[in-house]
Short mmCIF file of C-alpha atoms in Angstrom, two decimals:
data_model
loop_
_atom_site.label_atom_id
_atom_site.label_comp_id
_atom_site.label_asym_id
_atom_site.label_seq_id
_atom_site.Cartn_x
_atom_site.Cartn_y
_atom_site.Cartn_z
CA UNK A 1 136.38 -28.78 47.70
CA UNK A 2 136.25 -26.79 50.93
CA UNK A 3 136.53 -23.01 50.92
CA UNK A 4 137.30 -20.36 53.51
CA UNK A 5 136.43 -16.67 53.28
CA UNK A 6 139.38 -14.28 53.00
CA UNK A 7 138.47 -10.64 53.76
CA UNK A 8 139.74 -8.19 51.14
CA UNK A 9 138.06 -5.15 52.70
CA UNK A 10 135.85 -4.35 55.68
CA UNK A 11 132.74 -5.51 53.81
CA UNK A 12 133.97 -7.92 51.13
CA UNK A 13 135.44 -11.39 51.38
CA UNK A 14 136.29 -13.94 48.70
CA UNK A 15 135.89 -17.69 49.12
CA UNK A 16 139.29 -19.35 48.62
CA UNK A 17 140.04 -23.09 48.55
CA UNK A 18 141.37 -24.41 51.85
CA UNK A 19 144.97 -25.63 51.82
CA UNK A 20 146.55 -23.04 49.53
CA UNK A 21 149.80 -21.35 50.48
CA UNK A 22 149.64 -17.57 51.09
CA UNK A 23 151.10 -16.98 47.60
CA UNK A 24 148.55 -19.32 46.03
CA UNK A 25 145.75 -17.56 47.94
CA UNK A 26 146.97 -14.19 46.66
CA UNK A 27 147.08 -15.48 43.08
CA UNK A 28 143.61 -17.02 43.42
CA UNK A 29 142.17 -13.75 44.74
CA UNK A 30 143.94 -11.73 42.03
CA UNK A 31 142.49 -14.05 39.40
CA UNK A 32 138.98 -13.66 40.81
CA UNK A 33 139.05 -9.85 40.79
CA UNK A 34 141.13 -9.37 37.63
CA UNK A 35 138.04 -9.24 35.43
CA UNK A 36 135.93 -6.97 37.63
CA UNK A 37 135.05 -3.78 35.82
CA UNK A 38 134.87 -1.44 38.80
CA UNK A 39 133.41 1.44 36.78
CA UNK A 40 130.58 -0.83 35.62
CA UNK A 41 130.10 -2.13 39.15
CA UNK A 42 129.89 1.42 40.49
CA UNK A 43 127.37 2.37 37.79
CA UNK A 44 125.21 -0.67 38.62
CA UNK A 45 125.33 0.18 42.32
CA UNK A 46 124.40 3.82 41.65
CA UNK A 47 121.50 2.64 39.46
CA UNK A 48 120.32 0.27 42.19
CA UNK A 49 120.53 3.02 44.81
CA UNK A 50 118.56 5.39 42.58
CA UNK A 51 115.88 2.74 42.10
CA UNK A 52 115.84 2.16 45.85
CA UNK A 53 115.34 5.91 46.40
CA UNK A 54 112.45 5.77 43.92
CA UNK A 55 110.83 3.02 45.96
CA UNK A 56 111.85 0.18 43.68
CA UNK A 57 113.64 -2.56 45.59
CA UNK A 58 116.55 -4.18 43.79
CA UNK A 59 118.17 -7.40 44.92
CA UNK A 60 121.93 -6.95 45.26
CA UNK A 61 122.28 -10.61 44.33
CA UNK A 62 120.51 -9.98 41.00
CA UNK A 63 122.82 -7.05 40.25
CA UNK A 64 125.91 -9.13 41.02
CA UNK A 65 124.61 -12.08 38.98
CA UNK A 66 123.98 -9.78 36.01
CA UNK A 67 127.52 -8.42 36.22
CA UNK A 68 128.90 -11.97 36.47
CA UNK A 69 126.92 -13.03 33.37
CA UNK A 70 128.32 -10.05 31.44
CA UNK A 71 131.93 -10.63 32.54
CA UNK A 72 134.48 -11.95 29.99
CA UNK A 73 134.75 -15.25 31.88
CA UNK A 74 131.90 -16.35 34.06
CA UNK A 75 133.37 -19.68 35.08
CA UNK A 76 136.20 -18.29 37.22
CA UNK A 77 138.86 -19.25 34.68
CA UNK A 78 141.62 -16.99 33.54
CA UNK A 79 141.23 -15.70 29.99
#
């Protein structure tokens, strides 16, 4: 399946399957972000920034993968 990136902010975009109607795209994006715990995400980012300030480099990818593993559904399905 082919995907295109849909920007949802200045720095974030979400890959969405090509060929969806605008309503289907909106529902797909809503489903992808519905399970994001923004407080947890902010805490993880603050922790990573603190470690960066302390000279410890943290891969953003590893932080995001950890959050994805801890999410209620990690296969993109709707619970």
